[in-house]
Amino acid sequence: MASPSLKPNEAVSLPDPLREAVGHLLLAMADDEVLLGHRDAEWVGHAPILEADIAMASIAQDEIGHAVLWYSMLQALGWPDPDRMAYFRDPPEFRNATLVELPRGDWAFTVVRQFLFDYAEKVRLEALIDSAYPPLAAAATKVRREETYHLMHSRAWVLRLGDATEESHRRMQAALEQAWPHALGLFEPAPGEDLRVAAGIQPPEAELRVRWKAEVRPILEAASLKIPEAEPAYGGRIGRHTEHLAALLADFQMVARSGMGETW
Amino acid sequence: MVNDERADGPGLTREAILAALEAVKDPEIPTVSVVDLGLIYDVRVGDDMVEVDFAPTFVGCPALHVMEREIVERIQALGARRVQVRRVYRPPWTPDRMSERARQALRELGIAPPRPSAGEITPELLKGVPCPFCGSTNTRMENLFGPTSCRALFYCEACRQPFEAFKPL
């Protein structure tokens, strides 16, 4: 093998303000994925067709697996272990974008949310493949390939439902109106962005947002959906959430917090 | 005993370790070893530790922990005192790393082996996948997702059998 193998679980030493800043980026990515994975998993046994049910279970498993990867990279930088991060923090400590905490809604909302998220993740990972933080660059290379299947899936559903029937169009457009401001919130800069950009860890979020819009716009238009004019719903990256996060966490964290020492 | 302080007992060579790892299977594909799947990138025998570079197919695969635990146990059984399994993400695992023996074993399980996909993963890679039962390429994908992260669901129009295919990655 020509290129050396890089191991994400080994932290490359970072000077302190930058270590903190990289941690904020990883935290945002991990919290986004673990909560979206939980919302996706809520469809198990409830999706409109069996194939969709299996798809949501599989996508949920992928997202939660990716969250564990980002949390384990955080652990290598000095944060608590992944279980503690996922199960023993309260809402203000979560730094996910509010998009992923919203209730699962109808199937149209689920499809639209997943589509907007998947493409945001695509542009983020593609940028991070060139990150100056080697563990992150290596992990982004890996996860980006897997995400190809999520992209194929959510794009196909958006195109299928966008103009299938009057009702499917109405529901998809309503879902887009609801999800859009929160999806813009995926690009709310996590604390320390200036440091990360200066160190070559990531490009500015504003730049990622431009790339993301260029990706989703033609697909939404092909699906006869109109992108709403809306201000971004910011706050998630500094711990300000909707009322839905507390309810989600009550469900998600219940077993771990019961204090009975359950293990898988 | 000086030798007790060393990781490498008398039989602890790279070759012996790789041979022992032939016994470690993916629990979801119980006839194919982690070596034949191409998941073992490297084995290093050091003075006080054996290191194994291990590449996951899918990061969220719940079988990873099972395979990693068994890798450690098999190498310890050869006399190693400390074994570290390190996950490698770059270069990412691709089906090009799978041996022909693994591909044949997959077919025998009714799973179409993945097409080489070192470049981009495109929807074309999922078209005309040969049926593992009759070999026909008159097949269609039924679902991009299946019983495990790494498998998709297909149907063969020729022999009218549903089958699974290992996803290109």
Tab-separated table of C-alpha atoms in Angstrom:
chain	number	residue	atom	x	y	z
A	1	MET	CA	0.000	0.000	0.000
A	2	ALA	CA	1.406	3.331	-1.004
A	3	SER	CA	-0.456	5.575	1.391
A	4	PRO	CA	-0.001	5.063	5.123
A	5	SER	CA	-2.985	3.796	7.043
A	6	LEU	CA	-4.497	6.410	9.276
A	7	LYS	CA	-6.395	5.518	12.386
A	8	PRO	CA	-9.175	7.853	13.464
A	9	ASN	CA	-9.087	6.662	17.022
A	10	GLU	CA	-5.627	8.027	17.479
A	11	ALA	CA	-5.730	11.707	18.183
A	12	VAL	CA	-3.027	13.680	16.496
A	13	SER	CA	-1.911	16.125	19.115
A	14	LEU	CA	-3.567	19.507	18.801
A	15	PRO	CA	-2.685	22.690	20.668
A	16	ASP	CA	-5.362	23.584	23.161
A	17	PRO	CA	-7.695	26.162	21.686
A	18	LEU	CA	-7.710	24.151	18.448
A	19	ARG	CA	-8.380	20.858	20.271
A	20	GLU	CA	-11.474	22.455	21.773
A	21	ALA	CA	-12.535	23.838	18.386
A	22	VAL	CA	-12.158	20.483	16.617
A	23	GLY	CA	-14.134	18.939	19.454
A	24	HIS	CA	-17.026	21.328	18.801
A	25	LEU	CA	-17.149	20.258	15.156
A	26	LEU	CA	-17.093	16.543	16.042
A	27	LEU	CA	-19.731	17.105	18.708
A	28	ALA	CA	-22.065	18.791	16.231
A	29	MET	CA	-21.601	15.956	13.729
A	30	ALA	CA	-22.051	13.221	16.337
A	31	ASP	CA	-25.132	14.772	17.937
A	32	ASP	CA	-26.758	15.302	14.526
A	33	GLU	CA	-26.269	11.680	13.554
A	34	VAL	CA	-27.244	10.010	16.800
A	35	LEU	CA	-30.529	11.905	17.050
A	36	LEU	CA	-31.445	11.512	13.385
A	37	GLY	CA	-30.671	7.804	13.758
A	38	HIS	CA	-33.087	7.681	16.681
A	39	ARG	CA	-35.827	9.462	14.729
A	40	ASP	CA	-35.274	7.140	11.754
A	41	ALA	CA	-35.510	4.122	14.037
A	42	GLU	CA	-38.956	5.299	15.159
A	43	TRP	CA	-40.202	4.131	11.751
A	44	VAL	CA	-39.349	0.507	12.402
A	45	GLY	CA	-42.638	-1.349	12.212
A	46	HIS	CA	-44.492	1.764	10.982
A	47	ALA	CA	-43.151	2.643	7.531
A	48	PRO	CA	-45.596	2.745	4.606
A	49	ILE	CA	-44.159	-0.341	2.894
A	50	LEU	CA	-41.912	-3.157	4.063
A	51	GLU	CA	-38.997	-2.038	1.889
A	52	ALA	CA	-39.145	1.430	3.438
A	53	ASP	CA	-39.263	-0.097	6.892
A	54	ILE	CA	-36.088	-2.082	6.213
A	55	ALA	CA	-34.459	0.976	4.666
A	56	MET	CA	-35.163	3.181	7.689
A	57	ALA	CA	-33.817	0.517	10.052
A	58	SER	CA	-30.654	0.209	8.016
A	59	ILE	CA	-30.190	3.969	7.653
A	60	ALA	CA	-30.745	4.413	11.393
A	61	GLN	CA	-28.072	1.825	12.088
A	62	ASP	CA	-25.643	3.607	9.751
A	63	GLU	CA	-26.285	7.036	11.298
A	64	ILE	CA	-25.851	5.759	14.836
A	65	GLY	CA	-22.700	3.904	13.770
A	66	HIS	CA	-21.321	7.132	12.345
A	67	ALA	CA	-22.222	8.949	15.554
A	68	VAL	CA	-20.221	6.400	17.544
A	69	LEU	CA	-17.267	7.020	15.233
A	70	TRP	CA	-17.411	10.816	15.755
A	71	TYR	CA	-17.917	10.360	19.524
A	72	SER	CA	-14.939	7.997	19.705
A	73	MET	CA	-12.804	10.604	17.942
A	74	LEU	CA	-14.001	13.105	20.548
A	75	GLN	CA	-13.018	10.671	23.274
A	76	ALA	CA	-9.529	10.519	21.788
A	77	LEU	CA	-9.414	14.307	22.247
A	78	GLY	CA	-10.331	14.055	25.930
A	79	TRP	CA	-14.125	13.997	25.995
A	80	PRO	CA	-16.093	11.279	27.883
A	81	ASP	CA	-16.822	7.952	26.199
A	82	PRO	CA	-19.534	7.592	23.531
A	83	ASP	CA	-22.151	6.053	25.848
A	84	ARG	CA	-21.759	8.849	28.356
A	85	MET	CA	-22.006	11.428	25.607
A	86	ALA	CA	-25.140	9.927	24.097
A	87	TYR	CA	-27.042	8.896	27.199
A	88	PHE	CA	-26.020	11.156	30.039
A	89	ARG	CA	-26.213	14.696	28.719
A	90	ASP	CA	-29.209	17.008	29.018
A	91	PRO	CA	-30.763	19.035	26.183
A	92	PRO	CA	-28.640	22.216	26.525
A	93	GLU	CA	-25.485	20.087	26.250
A	94	PHE	CA	-26.540	18.678	22.875
A	95	ARG	CA	-25.178	20.606	19.881
A	96	ASN	CA	-27.252	19.112	17.099
A	97	ALA	CA	-29.063	21.238	14.578
A	98	THR	CA	-32.750	21.438	15.472
A	99	LEU	CA	-33.632	19.685	12.174
A	100	VAL	CA	-32.868	16.257	13.608
A	101	GLU	CA	-34.828	16.654	16.848
A	102	LEU	CA	-38.156	17.499	15.202
A	103	PRO	CA	-40.741	14.713	15.530
A	104	ARG	CA	-40.762	12.201	12.716
A	105	GLY	CA	-43.967	13.639	11.255
A	106	ASP	CA	-45.503	11.994	8.216
A	107	TRP	CA	-43.585	10.031	5.599
A	108	ALA	CA	-43.140	13.151	3.460
A	109	PHE	CA	-41.458	14.996	6.320
A	110	THR	CA	-39.218	12.020	7.003
A	111	VAL	CA	-38.184	11.865	3.350
A	112	VAL	CA	-37.572	15.600	3.060
A	113	ARG	CA	-35.623	15.826	6.311
A	114	GLN	CA	-33.445	12.849	5.410
A	115	PHE	CA	-32.834	14.241	1.917
A	116	LEU	CA	-31.783	17.681	3.189
A	117	PHE	CA	-29.597	16.092	5.855
A	118	ASP	CA	-27.970	13.540	3.536
A	119	TYR	CA	-26.883	16.213	1.075
A	120	ALA	CA	-25.590	18.428	3.879
A	121	GLU	CA	-23.565	15.494	5.114
A	122	LYS	CA	-22.328	14.837	1.587
A	123	VAL	CA	-20.880	18.325	1.129
A	124	ARG	CA	-19.467	18.342	4.652
A	125	LEU	CA	-17.736	14.977	4.289
A	126	GLU	CA	-16.397	15.811	0.842
A	127	ALA	CA	-14.825	18.937	2.309
A	128	LEU	CA	-13.457	17.072	5.329
A	129	ILE	CA	-11.675	14.505	3.141
A	130	ASP	CA	-9.091	17.268	2.746
A	131	SER	CA	-9.111	18.249	6.419
A	132	ALA	CA	-5.775	19.069	8.025
A	133	TYR	CA	-6.783	16.852	10.969
A	134	PRO	CA	-5.765	13.412	9.655
A	135	PRO	CA	-8.155	11.254	11.735
A	136	LEU	CA	-11.071	13.327	10.507
A	137	ALA	CA	-9.901	13.208	6.894
A	138	ALA	CA	-9.598	9.411	7.057
A	139	ALA	CA	-13.020	8.902	8.651
A	140	ALA	CA	-14.679	11.308	6.200
A	141	THR	CA	-13.205	9.314	3.308
A	142	LYS	CA	-14.808	6.157	4.656
A	143	VAL	CA	-18.187	7.536	5.680
A	144	ARG	CA	-18.643	9.442	2.428
A	145	ARG	CA	-18.634	6.181	0.453
A	146	GLU	CA	-21.288	4.631	2.681
A	147	GLU	CA	-23.481	7.684	2.441
A	148	THR	CA	-23.828	7.106	-1.296
A	149	TYR	CA	-26.646	4.675	-0.508
A	150	HIS	CA	-28.505	7.173	1.665
A	151	LEU	CA	-28.254	9.736	-1.116
A	152	MET	CA	-29.618	7.330	-3.739
A	153	HIS	CA	-32.497	6.459	-1.436
A	154	SER	CA	-33.590	9.912	-0.316
A	155	ARG	CA	-33.167	11.445	-3.773
A	156	ALA	CA	-35.349	8.706	-5.304
A	157	TRP	CA	-38.109	9.303	-2.737
A	158	VAL	CA	-38.063	13.081	-3.239
A	159	LEU	CA	-38.349	12.653	-7.001
A	160	ARG	CA	-41.073	10.038	-6.609
A	161	LEU	CA	-43.297	11.936	-4.186
A	162	GLY	CA	-42.684	15.535	-5.282
A	163	ASP	CA	-45.218	15.446	-8.090
A	164	ALA	CA	-46.797	11.983	-7.922
A	165	THR	CA	-50.264	13.069	-6.833
A	166	GLU	CA	-51.843	16.266	-5.607
A	167	GLU	CA	-51.709	14.997	-2.062
A	168	SER	CA	-48.110	13.791	-2.222
A	169	HIS	CA	-47.086	17.164	-3.665
A	170	ARG	CA	-48.986	19.061	-0.992
A	171	ARG	CA	-47.417	17.004	1.786
A	172	MET	CA	-43.917	17.254	0.335
A	173	GLN	CA	-44.174	21.021	-0.095
A	174	ALA	CA	-45.490	21.399	3.466
A	175	ALA	CA	-42.623	19.234	4.730
A	176	LEU	CA	-40.116	21.358	2.861
A	177	GLU	CA	-41.585	24.557	4.347
A	178	GLN	CA	-41.274	23.078	7.822
A	179	ALA	CA	-37.820	21.518	7.424
A	180	TRP	CA	-36.013	24.196	5.403
A	181	PRO	CA	-35.164	26.752	8.144
A	182	HIS	CA	-33.981	23.939	10.398
A	183	ALA	CA	-31.930	22.448	7.567
A	184	LEU	CA	-30.209	25.807	7.147
A	185	GLY	CA	-29.405	25.420	10.838
A	186	LEU	CA	-27.127	22.488	9.934
A	187	PHE	CA	-24.709	25.179	8.778
A	188	GLU	CA	-24.804	27.249	11.947
A	189	PRO	CA	-21.098	27.472	12.791
A	190	ALA	CA	-20.157	25.518	15.874
A	191	PRO	CA	-17.994	27.514	18.314
A	192	GLY	CA	-14.398	27.899	17.171
A	193	GLU	CA	-15.052	28.037	13.445
A	194	ASP	CA	-12.419	30.745	12.862
A	195	LEU	CA	-9.754	28.563	14.442
A	196	ARG	CA	-10.780	25.513	12.451
A	197	VAL	CA	-10.869	27.377	9.162
A	198	ALA	CA	-7.498	29.030	9.800
A	199	ALA	CA	-5.970	25.628	10.612
A	200	GLY	CA	-7.399	23.985	7.502
A	201	ILE	CA	-9.651	21.664	9.508
A	202	GLN	CA	-12.760	22.658	7.574
A	203	PRO	CA	-14.000	25.290	5.118
A	204	PRO	CA	-16.413	27.923	6.502
A	205	GLU	CA	-19.965	26.698	7.076
A	206	ALA	CA	-21.245	29.485	4.820
A	207	GLU	CA	-19.286	27.943	1.972
A	208	LEU	CA	-20.686	24.479	2.689
A	209	ARG	CA	-24.169	25.947	2.685
A	210	VAL	CA	-23.646	27.380	-0.800
A	211	ARG	CA	-22.432	23.990	-2.076
A	212	TRP	CA	-25.379	22.243	-0.416
A	213	LYS	CA	-27.939	24.561	-1.996
A	214	ALA	CA	-26.375	23.962	-5.387
A	215	GLU	CA	-26.837	20.209	-4.851
A	216	VAL	CA	-30.403	20.161	-3.506
A	217	ARG	CA	-31.925	22.915	-5.665
A	218	PRO	CA	-31.982	21.039	-9.015
A	219	ILE	CA	-33.388	17.898	-7.396
A	220	LEU	CA	-36.130	19.801	-5.571
A	221	GLU	CA	-36.978	21.644	-8.762
A	222	ALA	CA	-37.117	18.393	-10.722
A	223	ALA	CA	-39.568	17.191	-8.068
A	224	SER	CA	-41.712	20.327	-8.648
A	225	LEU	CA	-40.992	21.595	-5.159
A	226	LYS	CA	-40.421	25.235	-4.344
A	227	ILE	CA	-37.651	26.237	-1.969
A	228	PRO	CA	-39.151	28.535	0.672
A	229	GLU	CA	-37.797	31.932	1.611
A	230	ALA	CA	-36.872	31.532	5.241
A	231	GLU	CA	-34.387	32.629	7.831
A	232	PRO	CA	-32.217	29.862	9.293
A	233	ALA	CA	-33.322	28.345	12.591
A	234	TYR	CA	-30.088	28.736	14.541
A	235	GLY	CA	-29.381	27.885	18.158
A	236	GLY	CA	-28.790	24.154	18.109
A	237	ARG	CA	-25.011	24.477	17.855
A	238	ILE	CA	-24.948	26.509	21.075
A	239	GLY	CA	-27.428	24.302	22.916
A	240	ARG	CA	-30.688	26.173	22.299
A	241	HIS	CA	-33.274	23.657	21.169
A	242	THR	CA	-36.949	23.196	20.431
A	243	GLU	CA	-39.238	21.647	23.023
A	244	HIS	CA	-38.990	18.354	21.123
A	245	LEU	CA	-35.454	17.496	22.200
A	246	ALA	CA	-36.315	16.868	25.850
A	247	ALA	CA	-39.048	14.424	24.866
A	248	LEU	CA	-36.745	12.675	22.436
A	249	LEU	CA	-34.012	12.284	25.043
A	250	ALA	CA	-36.477	11.036	27.664
A	251	ASP	CA	-37.203	8.148	25.322
A	252	PHE	CA	-33.693	7.648	23.943
A	253	GLN	CA	-31.902	7.775	27.312
A	254	MET	CA	-34.465	6.010	29.471
A	255	VAL	CA	-32.847	2.581	29.674
A	256	ALA	CA	-29.295	3.844	30.185
A	257	ARG	CA	-30.437	6.227	32.911
A	258	SER	CA	-32.527	3.694	34.783
A	259	GLY	CA	-29.379	2.976	36.787
A	260	MET	CA	-29.734	-0.751	36.521
A	261	GLY	CA	-26.475	-1.249	34.664
A	262	GLU	CA	-28.012	-2.791	31.577
A	263	THR	CA	-25.627	-3.722	28.852
A	264	TRP	CA	-26.211	-5.032	25.399
B	1	MET	CA	11.411	-16.141	32.371
B	2	VAL	CA	12.552	-13.574	29.900
B	3	ASN	CA	10.315	-14.918	27.163
B	4	ASP	CA	7.221	-14.173	29.215
B	5	GLU	CA	7.892	-10.499	28.781
B	6	ARG	CA	7.690	-10.751	25.023
B	7	ALA	CA	4.563	-10.662	22.879
B	8	ASP	CA	5.870	-13.197	20.480
B	9	GLY	CA	5.832	-16.770	21.619
B	10	PRO	CA	7.726	-19.195	19.396
B	11	GLY	CA	4.833	-19.578	16.905
B	12	LEU	CA	4.015	-15.920	16.749
B	13	THR	CA	4.843	-14.913	13.219
B	14	ARG	CA	2.868	-12.793	10.827
B	15	GLU	CA	2.146	-15.868	8.710
B	16	ALA	CA	0.953	-17.914	11.687
B	17	ILE	CA	-1.329	-15.079	12.750
B	18	LEU	CA	-2.852	-14.710	9.312
B	19	ALA	CA	-3.409	-18.466	9.192
B	20	ALA	CA	-5.136	-18.332	12.587
B	21	LEU	CA	-7.337	-15.468	11.449
B	22	GLU	CA	-8.730	-17.716	8.704
B	23	ALA	CA	-10.895	-19.082	11.510
B	24	VAL	CA	-12.466	-15.688	12.241
B	25	LYS	CA	-15.672	-15.323	10.262
B	26	ASP	CA	-18.131	-12.531	9.781
B	27	PRO	CA	-21.040	-13.812	11.930
B	28	GLU	CA	-23.453	-12.640	9.214
B	29	ILE	CA	-21.527	-14.568	6.537
B	30	PRO	CA	-20.368	-17.596	8.487
B	31	THR	CA	-18.378	-19.309	5.739
B	32	VAL	CA	-16.078	-16.433	4.833
B	33	SER	CA	-13.056	-15.409	6.902
B	34	VAL	CA	-12.006	-11.862	7.693
B	35	VAL	CA	-8.809	-12.587	5.728
B	36	ASP	CA	-10.695	-13.644	2.589
B	37	LEU	CA	-13.003	-10.648	2.903
B	38	GLY	CA	-9.873	-8.497	2.781
B	39	LEU	CA	-10.615	-6.833	6.115
B	40	ILE	CA	-7.119	-7.433	7.513
B	41	TYR	CA	-4.863	-4.697	6.161
B	42	ASP	CA	-1.748	-5.473	8.149
B	43	VAL	CA	-0.376	-7.472	11.065
B	44	ARG	CA	2.663	-6.240	12.985
B	45	VAL	CA	4.422	-8.368	15.569
B	46	GLY	CA	6.261	-6.118	17.996
B	47	ASP	CA	8.284	-6.763	21.117
B	48	ASP	CA	5.381	-6.429	23.494
B	49	MET	CA	2.326	-6.255	21.285
B	50	VAL	CA	0.675	-7.592	18.165
B	51	GLU	CA	-1.131	-4.928	16.182
B	52	VAL	CA	-3.783	-5.739	13.604
B	53	ASP	CA	-5.072	-3.152	11.156
B	54	PHE	CA	-8.702	-4.004	10.545
B	55	ALA	CA	-10.993	-2.278	8.047
B	56	PRO	CA	-14.765	-2.307	8.529
B	57	THR	CA	-17.049	-2.767	5.530
B	58	PHE	CA	-19.746	-0.528	7.032
B	59	VAL	CA	-18.855	1.589	10.077
B	60	GLY	CA	-22.180	0.886	11.789
B	61	CYS	CA	-21.959	-2.888	11.334
B	62	PRO	CA	-22.785	-4.507	14.696
B	63	ALA	CA	-20.674	-7.560	13.779
B	64	LEU	CA	-17.463	-5.503	14.000
B	65	HIS	CA	-17.173	-5.942	17.744
B	66	VAL	CA	-17.690	-9.684	17.471
B	67	MET	CA	-14.992	-10.013	14.818
B	68	GLU	CA	-12.565	-7.786	16.707
B	69	ARG	CA	-13.027	-9.757	19.893
B	70	GLU	CA	-12.401	-13.019	18.082
B	71	ILE	CA	-9.309	-11.642	16.351
B	72	VAL	CA	-7.863	-10.812	19.778
B	73	GLU	CA	-8.759	-14.245	21.176
B	74	ARG	CA	-7.250	-16.150	18.246
B	75	ILE	CA	-3.980	-14.252	18.450
B	76	GLN	CA	-3.819	-14.619	22.221
B	77	ALA	CA	-4.278	-18.356	21.740
B	78	LEU	CA	-1.014	-18.307	19.759
B	79	GLY	CA	0.753	-16.911	22.815
B	80	ALA	CA	0.501	-13.160	22.334
B	81	ARG	CA	0.082	-11.232	25.550
B	82	ARG	CA	-1.190	-7.980	24.163
B	83	VAL	CA	-3.171	-7.580	20.988
B	84	GLN	CA	-4.482	-4.334	19.636
B	85	VAL	CA	-6.980	-4.177	16.799
B	86	ARG	CA	-6.951	-0.793	15.113
B	87	ARG	CA	-9.695	0.265	12.764
B	88	VAL	CA	-8.511	1.687	9.489
B	89	TYR	CA	-10.725	3.974	7.434
B	90	ARG	CA	-8.329	5.151	4.773
B	91	PRO	CA	-7.834	3.675	2.299
B	92	PRO	CA	-11.440	2.526	2.706
B	93	TRP	CA	-12.312	-1.130	2.243
B	94	THR	CA	-13.608	-1.917	-1.229
B	95	PRO	CA	-14.804	-5.238	-2.730
B	96	ASP	CA	-11.617	-5.369	-4.784
B	97	ARG	CA	-9.978	-6.685	-1.618
B	98	MET	CA	-12.173	-9.778	-1.482
B	99	SER	CA	-10.551	-13.042	-2.580
B	100	GLU	CA	-12.047	-15.261	-5.282
B	101	ARG	CA	-12.625	-17.864	-2.584
B	102	ALA	CA	-14.746	-15.362	-0.650
B	103	ARG	CA	-16.729	-14.484	-3.757
B	104	GLN	CA	-17.457	-18.146	-4.442
B	105	ALA	CA	-18.468	-18.746	-0.820
B	106	LEU	CA	-20.890	-15.820	-1.016
B	107	ARG	CA	-22.508	-17.271	-4.134
B	108	GLU	CA	-22.954	-20.580	-2.361
B	109	LEU	CA	-24.805	-18.752	0.413
B	110	GLY	CA	-27.129	-17.202	-2.164
B	111	ILE	CA	-25.465	-13.778	-1.944
B	112	ALA	CA	-24.231	-12.166	-5.145
B	113	PRO	CA	-20.649	-10.961	-4.574
B	114	PRO	CA	-20.020	-7.240	-4.950
B	115	ARG	CA	-18.669	-5.800	-8.141
B	116	PRO	CA	-15.275	-4.136	-7.959
B	117	SER	CA	-15.913	-0.486	-7.116
B	118	ALA	CA	-12.595	1.126	-6.303
B	119	GLY	CA	-13.813	4.250	-8.080
B	120	GLU	CA	-17.182	5.910	-7.603
B	121	ILE	CA	-20.183	3.902	-6.466
B	122	THR	CA	-22.789	4.409	-9.169
B	123	PRO	CA	-26.343	3.086	-9.619
B	124	GLU	CA	-25.031	1.224	-12.706
B	125	LEU	CA	-23.145	-1.119	-10.393
B	126	LEU	CA	-26.525	-2.318	-9.130
B	127	LYS	CA	-27.924	-3.158	-12.564
B	128	GLY	CA	-27.732	-6.623	-14.133
B	129	VAL	CA	-26.186	-8.159	-11.026
B	130	PRO	CA	-25.685	-11.878	-11.839
B	131	CYS	CA	-28.038	-14.175	-9.918
B	132	PRO	CA	-26.032	-16.344	-7.475
B	133	PHE	CA	-28.323	-19.309	-8.212
B	134	CYS	CA	-28.603	-19.407	-12.017
B	135	GLY	CA	-26.113	-16.792	-13.211
B	136	SER	CA	-28.684	-14.820	-15.200
B	137	THR	CA	-28.218	-11.072	-15.394
B	138	ASN	CA	-31.945	-10.608	-15.969
B	139	THR	CA	-32.307	-9.375	-12.398
B	140	ARG	CA	-33.647	-6.291	-10.686
B	141	MET	CA	-32.991	-4.570	-7.410
B	142	GLU	CA	-35.957	-4.710	-5.048
B	143	ASN	CA	-34.504	-2.696	-2.203
B	144	LEU	CA	-31.270	-0.803	-1.711
B	145	PHE	CA	-31.309	-1.924	1.904
B	146	GLY	CA	-31.457	-5.445	3.283
B	147	PRO	CA	-30.968	-7.565	6.378
B	148	THR	CA	-27.503	-6.131	7.041
B	149	SER	CA	-25.826	-2.842	6.140
B	150	CYS	CA	-23.760	-4.526	3.444
B	151	ARG	CA	-26.555	-6.303	1.588
B	152	ALA	CA	-29.290	-5.221	-0.842
B	153	LEU	CA	-32.329	-7.227	-1.990
B	154	PHE	CA	-32.695	-8.445	-5.588
B	155	TYR	CA	-34.998	-10.627	-7.681
B	156	CYS	CA	-34.034	-12.903	-10.545
B	157	GLU	CA	-36.506	-12.842	-13.434
B	158	ALA	CA	-34.958	-15.968	-14.957
B	159	CYS	CA	-35.148	-18.443	-12.065
B	160	ARG	CA	-37.725	-16.419	-10.126
B	161	GLN	CA	-35.759	-16.393	-6.930
B	162	PRO	CA	-35.206	-13.509	-4.578
B	163	PHE	CA	-31.573	-13.104	-3.598
B	164	GLU	CA	-29.272	-10.779	-1.704
B	165	ALA	CA	-26.275	-8.956	-3.110
B	166	PHE	CA	-23.269	-7.634	-1.237
B	167	LYS	CA	-23.233	-3.903	-1.933
B	168	PRO	CA	-20.414	-2.307	-3.859
B	169	LEU	CA	-18.633	0.019	-1.444
